[in-house]
XYZ file of C-alpha atoms in Angstrom:
425
model
C 0.000 0.000 0.000
C 1.276 3.440 -0.915
C 1.777 6.121 1.760
C -0.958 8.310 0.238
C -3.441 5.429 0.374
C -2.650 4.791 4.052
C -3.362 8.449 4.854
C -6.739 8.308 3.124
C -7.645 5.100 4.961
C -6.660 6.719 8.247
C -8.944 9.655 7.598
C -11.775 7.327 6.666
C -11.335 5.324 9.855
C -11.264 8.544 11.905
C -14.488 9.702 10.273
C -16.080 6.330 10.971
C -14.995 6.585 14.600
C -16.545 10.059 14.868
C -19.812 8.719 13.483
C -19.838 5.920 16.031
C -19.270 8.318 18.951
C -22.192 10.435 17.758
C -24.417 7.471 18.645
C -23.199 7.646 22.254
C -24.927 9.657 24.959
C -22.933 12.668 26.103
C -25.144 14.041 28.912
C -27.449 11.681 30.788
C -29.183 11.171 34.127
C -27.942 8.080 35.912
C -30.249 8.099 38.907
C -29.272 4.626 40.000
C -30.639 3.615 43.404
C -32.124 5.824 46.100
C -30.724 8.829 47.946
C -28.321 7.690 50.678
C -28.457 8.575 54.360
C -26.700 11.827 55.249
C -25.643 13.237 58.615
C -27.210 16.523 57.508
C -30.932 17.165 57.374
C -32.847 18.527 54.410
C -33.273 21.763 56.356
C -29.511 22.062 56.899
C -28.647 21.551 53.235
C -31.404 23.920 52.135
C -30.024 26.517 54.554
C -26.575 26.340 52.958
C -27.879 26.613 49.412
C -30.318 29.406 50.256
C -27.642 31.403 52.047
C -25.589 31.355 48.859
C -28.675 32.234 46.778
C -29.246 35.233 49.018
C -25.705 36.425 48.346
C -26.168 35.811 44.619
C -29.355 37.894 44.559
C -27.607 40.754 46.330
C -24.713 40.684 43.859
C -26.677 40.150 40.621
C -25.192 36.685 40.056
C -27.455 34.513 37.882
C -25.849 31.156 38.635
C -22.870 29.831 40.586
C -20.594 27.056 39.356
C -18.659 25.425 42.197
C -15.790 23.215 41.111
C -13.681 22.629 44.246
C -13.885 19.608 46.524
C -14.978 21.729 49.459
C -17.431 23.893 47.515
C -19.246 20.956 45.942
C -19.222 18.900 49.140
C -20.488 21.719 51.351
C -23.423 22.683 49.149
C -24.383 19.264 47.746
C -23.030 16.582 50.087
C -21.107 14.867 47.279
C -17.314 14.497 47.542
C -15.734 13.681 44.204
C -12.613 11.747 43.201
C -10.806 14.016 40.729
C -8.525 11.698 38.729
C -8.125 14.225 35.917
C -11.827 14.925 35.322
C -13.821 18.082 35.978
C -16.708 18.223 38.421
C -19.218 20.943 39.115
C -22.164 22.020 41.210
C -24.541 24.391 39.443
C -26.671 26.503 41.773
C -29.187 28.965 40.379
C -32.106 30.617 42.138
C -34.356 27.586 41.687
C -32.229 24.476 41.146
C -29.178 22.688 42.510
C -27.389 20.101 40.373
C -24.079 18.272 40.506
C -22.319 17.652 37.189
C -20.202 14.510 37.329
C -18.222 12.138 35.135
C -19.621 8.860 33.842
C -16.968 6.880 35.663
C -18.820 7.561 38.957
C -22.071 5.912 37.855
C -25.007 6.754 40.106
C -23.003 7.477 43.259
C -23.104 11.290 42.811
C -26.895 11.168 42.446
C -27.209 9.152 45.630
C -25.109 11.666 47.578
C -26.357 14.958 46.097
C -28.872 17.153 47.860
C -30.522 18.126 44.605
C -30.327 16.797 41.073
C -27.440 15.262 39.167
C -26.448 14.924 35.537
C -23.628 12.823 34.141
C -21.366 13.641 31.208
C -19.256 11.202 29.214
C -15.582 11.945 28.599
C -15.665 10.690 25.012
C -15.441 14.311 23.881
C -13.212 16.893 25.493
C -15.936 19.543 25.832
C -18.692 17.378 27.298
C -18.317 18.930 30.773
C -19.235 22.305 29.278
C -22.036 20.741 27.235
C -23.496 19.472 30.506
C -23.136 22.869 32.219
C -24.821 24.633 29.294
C -27.769 22.243 29.485
C -28.522 23.585 32.987
C -28.335 27.315 32.238
C -31.393 29.395 31.581
C -31.442 31.820 28.621
C -29.986 35.270 29.165
C -27.317 34.379 31.732
C -25.048 37.395 32.243
C -23.062 36.736 35.436
C -21.681 33.389 36.600
C -20.024 32.868 39.961
C -16.882 30.716 39.979
C -14.286 29.896 42.617
C -11.294 32.064 41.754
C -9.033 30.196 44.174
C -9.755 26.861 42.469
C -10.067 27.709 38.783
C -6.676 27.487 37.048
C -5.666 29.751 34.180
C -6.405 26.994 31.654
C -9.780 26.317 33.272
C -10.652 30.022 33.190
C -9.806 30.246 29.480
C -11.993 27.212 28.789
C -14.877 28.795 30.696
C -14.528 32.026 28.762
C -14.547 30.104 25.478
C -17.580 28.061 26.523
C -19.551 31.098 27.792
C -18.619 34.096 25.619
C -19.885 37.470 26.765
C -20.502 36.292 30.339
C -19.014 38.115 33.333
C -17.373 35.889 35.934
C -17.645 36.757 39.623
C -15.730 35.244 42.548
C -17.852 33.128 44.907
C -14.929 31.533 46.760
C -14.555 34.326 49.308
C -18.230 34.712 50.282
C -18.555 30.926 50.408
C -15.555 30.682 52.729
C -17.090 33.102 55.218
C -20.412 31.230 55.093
C -18.604 27.969 55.856
C -16.581 29.504 58.696
C -19.620 29.587 61.014
C -20.612 25.972 61.606
C -24.174 24.872 62.233
C -25.283 22.713 65.154
C -25.407 19.717 62.811
C -21.844 20.382 61.705
C -20.755 20.646 65.334
C -22.335 17.249 66.003
C -20.422 15.634 63.137
C -17.146 17.314 64.115
C -17.625 16.044 67.691
C -17.932 12.530 66.301
C -14.738 13.120 64.372
C -12.792 14.150 67.462
C -14.168 11.161 69.382
C -12.908 8.880 66.633
C -9.565 10.728 66.624
C -9.168 9.632 70.215
C -9.876 6.016 69.256
C -7.046 6.227 66.748
C -4.720 7.922 69.239
C -5.252 5.195 71.801
C -4.654 2.479 69.193
C -1.430 4.239 68.239
C -0.231 4.381 71.829
C -1.099 0.728 72.368
C 0.915 -0.366 69.338
C 4.151 1.516 70.066
C 7.122 -0.561 71.182
C 10.837 -0.808 70.493
C 11.456 -2.266 67.057
C 7.989 -1.701 65.580
C 8.030 0.009 62.155
C 6.280 3.363 61.817
C 3.879 1.942 59.234
C 2.627 -0.753 61.625
C 1.680 1.897 64.182
C -0.040 3.881 61.432
C -1.971 0.818 60.223
C -3.203 0.064 63.744
C -4.455 3.605 64.316
C -6.036 3.960 60.873
C -7.805 0.605 61.035
C -9.187 1.416 64.484
C -10.633 4.695 63.182
C -12.094 3.153 60.024
C -13.825 0.439 62.029
C -15.217 3.005 64.464
C -16.499 5.202 61.634
C -18.149 2.161 60.031
C -19.914 1.284 63.290
C -21.009 4.822 64.106
C -23.277 5.770 61.187
C -26.248 4.110 59.441
C -24.449 4.697 56.144
C -21.015 6.149 55.445
C -18.508 6.189 52.601
C -15.164 5.056 53.989
C -12.458 7.101 52.319
C -9.387 9.199 53.095
C -8.929 8.326 56.787
C -5.224 8.088 57.566
C -2.467 8.384 60.173
C 0.949 9.996 60.110
C 3.300 8.553 62.714
C 6.893 9.766 62.808
C 9.846 8.860 65.035
C 13.214 10.389 65.810
C 14.416 13.010 63.331
C 11.375 12.190 61.141
C 9.301 14.302 63.583
C 10.892 17.508 62.257
C 7.998 18.053 59.810
C 4.359 18.001 60.795
C 3.328 16.348 57.510
C 6.204 13.935 56.976
C 5.051 10.607 55.531
C 5.073 7.287 57.339
C 8.209 5.213 56.687
C 9.553 1.758 57.534
C 11.907 3.237 60.155
C 11.746 1.231 63.387
C 11.075 2.859 66.751
C 14.017 2.947 69.150
C 14.114 3.417 72.912
C 14.326 7.129 73.707
C 12.853 8.169 70.350
C 10.679 11.252 70.208
C 7.424 10.272 68.480
C 4.735 12.284 66.700
C 1.174 11.007 66.409
C -1.235 12.459 63.821
C -4.662 10.779 63.428
C -7.061 12.067 60.758
C -10.500 10.503 60.344
C -12.517 11.704 57.331
C -16.305 11.560 57.631
C -18.579 12.902 54.859
C -15.814 15.281 53.755
C -15.247 16.561 57.306
C -11.689 16.022 58.474
C -10.697 16.178 62.120
C -7.333 15.665 63.795
C -5.475 14.870 66.973
C -1.712 15.278 67.248
C 0.502 14.391 70.171
C 4.170 14.319 71.119
C 5.231 11.026 72.699
C 8.428 9.203 73.675
C 9.289 5.526 73.648
C 10.292 4.291 77.121
C 12.343 7.315 78.187
C 13.048 10.993 77.499
C 16.146 13.017 78.325
C 16.047 16.086 80.588
C 16.601 18.337 77.559
C 13.724 16.702 75.710
C 11.398 17.013 78.685
C 12.328 20.702 79.058
C 11.388 21.450 75.438
C 8.268 19.320 75.705
C 7.055 21.091 78.839
C 7.591 24.496 77.245
C 5.617 23.561 74.149
C 2.896 22.084 76.354
C 2.687 25.366 78.246
C 2.158 27.217 74.966
C -0.594 24.697 74.231
C -2.290 25.388 77.574
C -2.094 29.176 77.262
C -3.160 29.099 73.619
C -6.174 26.968 74.448
C -7.305 29.566 76.995
C -6.947 32.366 74.430
C -9.565 30.874 72.088
C -12.825 32.728 72.773
C -15.330 34.984 70.993
C -13.893 38.412 70.294
C -10.288 37.223 70.189
C -8.387 38.283 67.083
C -6.441 35.555 65.301
C -3.332 37.734 64.976
C -3.397 38.699 68.655
C -3.409 35.040 69.710
C -0.404 34.348 67.492
C 1.512 37.383 68.733
C 0.934 36.530 72.405
C 2.144 32.972 71.941
C 5.146 34.244 69.997
C 6.201 36.137 73.109
C 6.240 32.901 75.105
C 8.559 31.231 72.611
C 10.679 34.383 72.367
C 11.228 34.431 76.146
C 12.808 30.964 75.854
C 14.718 31.817 72.638
C 12.621 29.237 70.812
C 10.681 31.427 68.381
C 13.261 30.667 65.662
C 12.191 27.007 65.849
C 8.492 27.614 65.244
C 7.493 26.436 61.757
C 3.821 27.322 61.031
C 0.639 28.921 62.394
C -0.976 28.084 65.718
C -4.247 26.682 64.386
C -6.952 26.853 61.756
C -10.620 26.363 61.037
C -12.133 22.884 60.827
C -15.064 21.700 58.734
C -15.132 20.615 55.094
C -11.401 20.245 54.572
C -8.653 17.720 53.962
C -4.933 17.456 53.329
C -5.556 17.680 49.574
C -8.170 20.415 49.408
C -9.062 23.731 50.926
C -9.975 25.163 54.282
C -11.251 28.535 55.486
C -8.031 30.503 55.098
C -9.660 33.540 56.725
C -9.746 31.729 60.079
C -6.132 30.832 60.817
C -4.254 31.701 63.991
C -1.452 33.601 62.287
C 0.129 37.012 62.667
C -1.280 38.246 59.345
C -4.919 37.210 59.899
C -7.109 39.935 61.447
C -10.282 37.821 61.755
C -12.135 38.013 65.057
C -13.363 34.669 66.389
C -17.158 34.285 66.583
C -19.503 31.774 68.224
C -19.976 28.763 65.991
C -16.467 28.782 64.572
C -14.377 25.632 65.043
C -10.619 26.087 65.365
C -7.579 24.113 66.445
C -4.752 24.999 68.783
C -1.577 23.289 67.527
C 1.743 24.840 68.563
C 4.899 23.205 67.184
C 8.617 23.758 67.498
C 11.382 21.800 65.799
C 14.781 21.539 67.477
C 17.435 20.606 64.867
C 19.478 17.412 65.066
C 22.644 17.812 67.106
C 21.092 20.213 69.607
C 19.859 19.213 73.084
C 16.226 18.060 72.936
C 16.304 17.563 69.156
C 13.017 16.691 67.437
C 9.591 18.034 66.602
C 7.101 18.828 69.383
C 3.461 19.252 68.467
C 0.095 19.076 70.259
C -3.326 19.581 68.674
C -6.860 19.969 70.060
C -10.071 21.200 68.410
C -12.346 23.845 69.976
C -15.890 25.016 69.295
C -16.156 28.756 69.972
C -19.190 29.389 72.197
C -21.019 32.536 73.294
C -18.733 33.028 76.292
C -15.639 30.904 75.680
C -14.584 27.771 73.837
C -15.227 24.068 74.357
C -12.359 21.647 73.930
C -13.932 18.687 72.124
C -10.701 16.670 71.920
C -9.963 16.154 75.645
C -7.073 13.707 75.327
C -4.020 13.898 77.612
C -0.734 15.387 76.505
C 2.657 16.150 78.009
C 5.417 14.235 79.835
C 3.113 13.037 82.598
C 1.053 10.993 80.142
C 2.932 10.342 76.920
C 6.158 8.502 77.789
C 5.032 5.111 76.524
C 6.142 1.841 78.105
C 8.232 3.820 80.570
C 10.878 1.829 82.419
């Protein structure tokens, strides 16, 4: 066969393939099964959606397109698995619909508070075809999440919706999410309870010679089993544990390794159950069998910052003021140079791979005033470099619900040298 004939045959085959794909469905409704149980009532989910609609009406926004994990999960109840595909939640003044990829089948429908449509990925623009099918004529302003939409994504949106003005909904949504409802508080309480189950399993599994990953497996499995037992229906995903030993404790988010625990090792426990998109955490400094005087001195100082910081969380307190006051404690011990990140942050719909309410972080550059209903952590950490007395990373972490006149610690798990030298001799 000549080269020219092969080219013609290739074009013919491509045309035939295009004809075959035209027979396929590109936007469908896969309402497979019934709506699943949710920890949030119909009234709670309606409240969230209507609060956003109220903002939209006041800012002349015709429809909002949420595309982030946290945005879609908060307003619809569905938490997607990205894997290179686009997802959306389209909220107008009358309807609420998730837009999901065919690979998920009917699961998004079962989880969504509202409707759902599915697009195939046989054509590159099918996501936008699905979005367009939900828009009413005459749309002029569309809300999108500026902090989630990449430059490429923005260009694609502009090409798909020419002449439309785009408005940021990420910021107003963040402030709506920062005040948690009573139902959110109830779920977060369950999360902290299950954190403690994982923490205890971690402590019980620590011994000389055990690999870090075995401790992590024990804690994670304990939390997964407890989550499974605690709800009528729950999707079990993204619960995990970081457990570090020795110099591996120098970073708060260092991965689990096959390093084996040694006597005298400083240990860092981090348990993270994930329930319906709501992540919670407990973190503790521990030692295996024994701790030197220098280590105990550093540990007690960091624990004192934890105690003082916990008392500073209350309505009316400014995030920056809390950070600055705790800085002075570290500075008085010449330890401020070893502090590595902020003192705490908001909890709710968040995870290690997607967003949180950045406006509620206990940092020097955040001027937010704490309000009743907010949920924040206190988590001071210092890292003493290898070769110096007391070397290692020290970190404690509790979660607090801000009340009308103070804050409630909903973690309530011991910390400090009196409790966390494991298998002491």
